[in-house]
């Protein structure tokens, strides 16, 4: 299996800019667009049209809380979290976006997926995204 790599560049503000190639085909994409009174293409344009700042890592190793979402994207957490969210799922909730680094339970709305490995315990710095980094989702 070929491992996708995210392009990295340094930013003027510190941190790095990381591009995440994203397939916008998540199970909550249509519902999130409708809830936001947007077309699917409009939601994708808003989500992929920003650079997000990684605030901190938590919940799971490598799970970066990134913000801030465009306020037109309405995405509260699910009332009942899913028992299994696949690794690589691109998700939104409560004004933030992230990528699930492992298969795990989760309550964020899934709008897409990436083939980029977000966490690799064999590397010296296992988390791809670090606090202070800038993250851009690129539609594929």
PDB file of C-alpha atoms in Angstrom:
ATOM      1  CA  UNK A   1       0.000   0.000   0.000  1.00  0.00           C
ATOM      2  CA  UNK A   2       1.360   3.425  -0.958  1.00  0.00           C
ATOM      3  CA  UNK A   3       1.423   5.935   1.883  1.00  0.00           C
ATOM      4  CA  UNK A   4       0.269   9.425   0.929  1.00  0.00           C
ATOM      5  CA  UNK A   5       2.448  12.289   2.106  1.00  0.00           C
ATOM      6  CA  UNK A   6       1.303  15.774   2.966  1.00  0.00           C
ATOM      7  CA  UNK A   7       3.325  18.643   1.468  1.00  0.00           C
ATOM      8  CA  UNK A   8       4.994  20.781   4.165  1.00  0.00           C
ATOM      9  CA  UNK A   9       6.188  24.412   4.003  1.00  0.00           C
ATOM     10  CA  UNK A  10       7.368  26.816   6.681  1.00  0.00           C
ATOM     11  CA  UNK A  11       5.137  29.832   7.388  1.00  0.00           C
ATOM     12  CA  UNK A  12       6.146  33.366   8.339  1.00  0.00           C
ATOM     13  CA  UNK A  13       4.200  33.139  11.618  1.00  0.00           C
ATOM     14  CA  UNK A  14       6.004  30.000  12.722  1.00  0.00           C
ATOM     15  CA  UNK A  15       4.819  26.468  12.394  1.00  0.00           C
ATOM     16  CA  UNK A  16       4.448  24.769   9.045  1.00  0.00           C
ATOM     17  CA  UNK A  17       1.785  24.775   6.378  1.00  0.00           C
ATOM     18  CA  UNK A  18       0.510  21.276   5.749  1.00  0.00           C
ATOM     19  CA  UNK A  19      -1.721  20.399   2.806  1.00  0.00           C
ATOM     20  CA  UNK A  20      -4.122  17.539   3.369  1.00  0.00           C
ATOM     21  CA  UNK A  21      -5.485  16.024   0.138  1.00  0.00           C
ATOM     22  CA  UNK A  22      -9.141  15.384   0.920  1.00  0.00           C
ATOM     23  CA  UNK A  23     -11.868  13.342  -0.737  1.00  0.00           C
ATOM     24  CA  UNK A  24     -15.084  15.117   0.228  1.00  0.00           C
ATOM     25  CA  UNK A  25     -17.369  12.086   0.393  1.00  0.00           C
ATOM     26  CA  UNK A  26     -18.081  11.650   4.115  1.00  0.00           C
ATOM     27  CA  UNK A  27     -21.354  10.225   5.418  1.00  0.00           C
ATOM     28  CA  UNK A  28     -22.327  13.574   7.025  1.00  0.00           C
ATOM     29  CA  UNK A  29     -21.399  15.817   4.087  1.00  0.00           C
ATOM     30  CA  UNK A  30     -24.910  16.264   2.670  1.00  0.00           C
ATOM     31  CA  UNK A  31     -26.560  16.694   6.090  1.00  0.00           C
ATOM     32  CA  UNK A  32     -23.918  19.226   7.177  1.00  0.00           C
ATOM     33  CA  UNK A  33     -24.410  21.173   3.932  1.00  0.00           C
ATOM     34  CA  UNK A  34     -28.199  21.175   4.389  1.00  0.00           C
ATOM     35  CA  UNK A  35     -27.918  22.172   8.067  1.00  0.00           C
ATOM     36  CA  UNK A  36     -25.639  25.029   6.956  1.00  0.00           C
ATOM     37  CA  UNK A  37     -28.029  26.029   4.140  1.00  0.00           C
ATOM     38  CA  UNK A  38     -25.271  25.419   1.612  1.00  0.00           C
ATOM     39  CA  UNK A  39     -24.853  23.212  -1.427  1.00  0.00           C
ATOM     40  CA  UNK A  40     -22.360  20.373  -1.058  1.00  0.00           C
ATOM     41  CA  UNK A  41     -20.021  22.256  -3.409  1.00  0.00           C
ATOM     42  CA  UNK A  42     -20.467  25.399  -1.299  1.00  0.00           C
ATOM     43  CA  UNK A  43     -19.578  23.548   1.896  1.00  0.00           C
ATOM     44  CA  UNK A  44     -16.520  22.012   0.253  1.00  0.00           C
ATOM     45  CA  UNK A  45     -15.435  25.445  -1.010  1.00  0.00           C
ATOM     46  CA  UNK A  46     -15.776  26.959   2.461  1.00  0.00           C
ATOM     47  CA  UNK A  47     -13.974  24.110   4.225  1.00  0.00           C
ATOM     48  CA  UNK A  48     -11.130  23.883   1.714  1.00  0.00           C
ATOM     49  CA  UNK A  49     -10.905  27.644   1.212  1.00  0.00           C
ATOM     50  CA  UNK A  50      -9.266  28.397   4.564  1.00  0.00           C
ATOM     51  CA  UNK A  51      -6.011  27.797   6.307  1.00  0.00           C
ATOM     52  CA  UNK A  52      -6.643  26.436   9.804  1.00  0.00           C
ATOM     53  CA  UNK A  53      -4.400  26.876  12.824  1.00  0.00           C
ATOM     54  CA  UNK A  54      -3.686  23.753  14.897  1.00  0.00           C
ATOM     55  CA  UNK A  55      -4.544  24.825  18.445  1.00  0.00           C
ATOM     56  CA  UNK A  56      -3.602  21.678  20.370  1.00  0.00           C
ATOM     57  CA  UNK A  57      -3.504  17.886  20.204  1.00  0.00           C
ATOM     58  CA  UNK A  58      -5.819  15.765  22.280  1.00  0.00           C
ATOM     59  CA  UNK A  59      -8.494  13.059  22.456  1.00  0.00           C
ATOM     60  CA  UNK A  60      -6.179  10.695  20.535  1.00  0.00           C
ATOM     61  CA  UNK A  61      -2.469  10.928  19.745  1.00  0.00           C
ATOM     62  CA  UNK A  62      -2.207  13.158  16.677  1.00  0.00           C
ATOM     63  CA  UNK A  63      -5.809  14.427  16.783  1.00  0.00           C
ATOM     64  CA  UNK A  64      -5.263  18.140  16.070  1.00  0.00           C
ATOM     65  CA  UNK A  65      -7.998  20.599  16.983  1.00  0.00           C
ATOM     66  CA  UNK A  66      -7.858  23.119  14.134  1.00  0.00           C
ATOM     67  CA  UNK A  67      -9.857  26.270  13.631  1.00  0.00           C
ATOM     68  CA  UNK A  68     -11.628  28.273  13.064  1.00  0.00           C
ATOM     69  CA  UNK A  69     -14.335  27.020  10.678  1.00  0.00           C
ATOM     70  CA  UNK A  70     -16.218  29.523   8.572  1.00  0.00           C
ATOM     71  CA  UNK A  71     -19.235  30.421  10.764  1.00  0.00           C
ATOM     72  CA  UNK A  72     -21.608  29.474   7.939  1.00  0.00           C
ATOM     73  CA  UNK A  73     -20.684  25.820   8.534  1.00  0.00           C
ATOM     74  CA  UNK A  74     -23.139  24.591  11.168  1.00  0.00           C
ATOM     75  CA  UNK A  75     -21.810  21.366  12.649  1.00  0.00           C
ATOM     76  CA  UNK A  76     -22.709  20.512  16.245  1.00  0.00           C
ATOM     77  CA  UNK A  77     -21.355  17.265  17.629  1.00  0.00           C
ATOM     78  CA  UNK A  78     -23.492  14.191  17.074  1.00  0.00           C
ATOM     79  CA  UNK A  79     -26.018  13.490  19.823  1.00  0.00           C
ATOM     80  CA  UNK A  80     -24.792   9.895  19.911  1.00  0.00           C
ATOM     81  CA  UNK A  81     -21.158   9.357  18.904  1.00  0.00           C
ATOM     82  CA  UNK A  82     -20.323   6.669  16.393  1.00  0.00           C
ATOM     83  CA  UNK A  83     -18.751   3.530  17.805  1.00  0.00           C
ATOM     84  CA  UNK A  84     -16.188   3.483  14.972  1.00  0.00           C
ATOM     85  CA  UNK A  85     -14.833   6.302  12.856  1.00  0.00           C
ATOM     86  CA  UNK A  86     -12.276   5.191  10.241  1.00  0.00           C
ATOM     87  CA  UNK A  87      -8.732   6.541  10.432  1.00  0.00           C
ATOM     88  CA  UNK A  88      -8.234   9.417   7.997  1.00  0.00           C
ATOM     89  CA  UNK A  89     -11.771  10.741   8.395  1.00  0.00           C
ATOM     90  CA  UNK A  90     -11.927  14.521   7.987  1.00  0.00           C
ATOM     91  CA  UNK A  91     -14.421  15.894  10.466  1.00  0.00           C
ATOM     92  CA  UNK A  92     -16.016  19.122  11.703  1.00  0.00           C
ATOM     93  CA  UNK A  93     -17.695  20.061  14.967  1.00  0.00           C
ATOM     94  CA  UNK A  94     -18.412  23.209  16.922  1.00  0.00           C
ATOM     95  CA  UNK A  95     -16.291  25.575  14.834  1.00  0.00           C
ATOM     96  CA  UNK A  96     -13.292  23.269  14.456  1.00  0.00           C
ATOM     97  CA  UNK A  97     -11.993  20.638  12.058  1.00  0.00           C
ATOM     98  CA  UNK A  98      -9.703  17.647  12.476  1.00  0.00           C
ATOM     99  CA  UNK A  99      -8.609  14.301  11.091  1.00  0.00           C
ATOM    100  CA  UNK A 100      -9.061  11.059  12.994  1.00  0.00           C
ATOM    101  CA  UNK A 101      -5.581   9.476  13.238  1.00  0.00           C
ATOM    102  CA  UNK A 102      -6.878   5.990  14.147  1.00  0.00           C
ATOM    103  CA  UNK A 103     -10.078   3.979  13.952  1.00  0.00           C
ATOM    104  CA  UNK A 104     -11.892   5.100  17.090  1.00  0.00           C
ATOM    105  CA  UNK A 105     -15.221   6.181  18.494  1.00  0.00           C
ATOM    106  CA  UNK A 106     -16.103   9.770  17.661  1.00  0.00           C
ATOM    107  CA  UNK A 107     -18.853  12.357  17.691  1.00  0.00           C
ATOM    108  CA  UNK A 108     -17.725  14.801  15.010  1.00  0.00           C
ATOM    109  CA  UNK A 109     -19.469  15.101  11.641  1.00  0.00           C
ATOM    110  CA  UNK A 110     -17.576  13.271   8.909  1.00  0.00           C
ATOM    111  CA  UNK A 111     -17.339  15.267   5.692  1.00  0.00           C
ATOM    112  CA  UNK A 112     -14.426  13.547   3.951  1.00  0.00           C
ATOM    113  CA  UNK A 113     -11.324  11.433   4.209  1.00  0.00           C
ATOM    114  CA  UNK A 114      -7.618  11.542   3.494  1.00  0.00           C
ATOM    115  CA  UNK A 115      -5.008   8.898   2.749  1.00  0.00           C
ATOM    116  CA  UNK A 116      -2.362  10.850   4.668  1.00  0.00           C
ATOM    117  CA  UNK A 117      -1.158   9.129   7.832  1.00  0.00           C
ATOM    118  CA  UNK A 118      -1.653  11.628  10.651  1.00  0.00           C
ATOM    119  CA  UNK A 119       0.204   9.671  13.332  1.00  0.00           C
ATOM    120  CA  UNK A 120       3.099   7.238  12.990  1.00  0.00           C
ATOM    121  CA  UNK A 121       4.602   5.963  16.242  1.00  0.00           C
ATOM    122  CA  UNK A 122       7.764   4.807  14.452  1.00  0.00           C
ATOM    123  CA  UNK A 123       8.821   8.366  13.598  1.00  0.00           C
ATOM    124  CA  UNK A 124      10.891  10.658  15.813  1.00  0.00           C
ATOM    125  CA  UNK A 125       7.995  13.154  15.730  1.00  0.00           C
ATOM    126  CA  UNK A 126       4.996  10.838  15.398  1.00  0.00           C
ATOM    127  CA  UNK A 127       2.262  13.477  14.953  1.00  0.00           C
ATOM    128  CA  UNK A 128       2.143  15.006  11.464  1.00  0.00           C
ATOM    129  CA  UNK A 129       0.319  18.123  12.697  1.00  0.00           C
ATOM    130  CA  UNK A 130       1.722  20.031  15.658  1.00  0.00           C
ATOM    131  CA  UNK A 131       0.315  22.956  17.629  1.00  0.00           C
ATOM    132  CA  UNK A 132       0.954  26.173  15.711  1.00  0.00           C
ATOM    133  CA  UNK A 133       0.930  24.510  12.299  1.00  0.00           C
ATOM    134  CA  UNK A 134      -1.313  25.779   9.514  1.00  0.00           C
ATOM    135  CA  UNK A 135      -3.495  23.157   7.853  1.00  0.00           C
ATOM    136  CA  UNK A 136      -5.101  23.444   4.421  1.00  0.00           C
ATOM    137  CA  UNK A 137      -7.521  20.821   3.097  1.00  0.00           C
ATOM    138  CA  UNK A 138      -7.197  20.371  -0.674  1.00  0.00           C
ATOM    139  CA  UNK A 139     -10.188  18.874  -2.490  1.00  0.00           C
ATOM    140  CA  UNK A 140      -9.422  15.821  -4.636  1.00  0.00           C
TER     141      UNK A 140
END
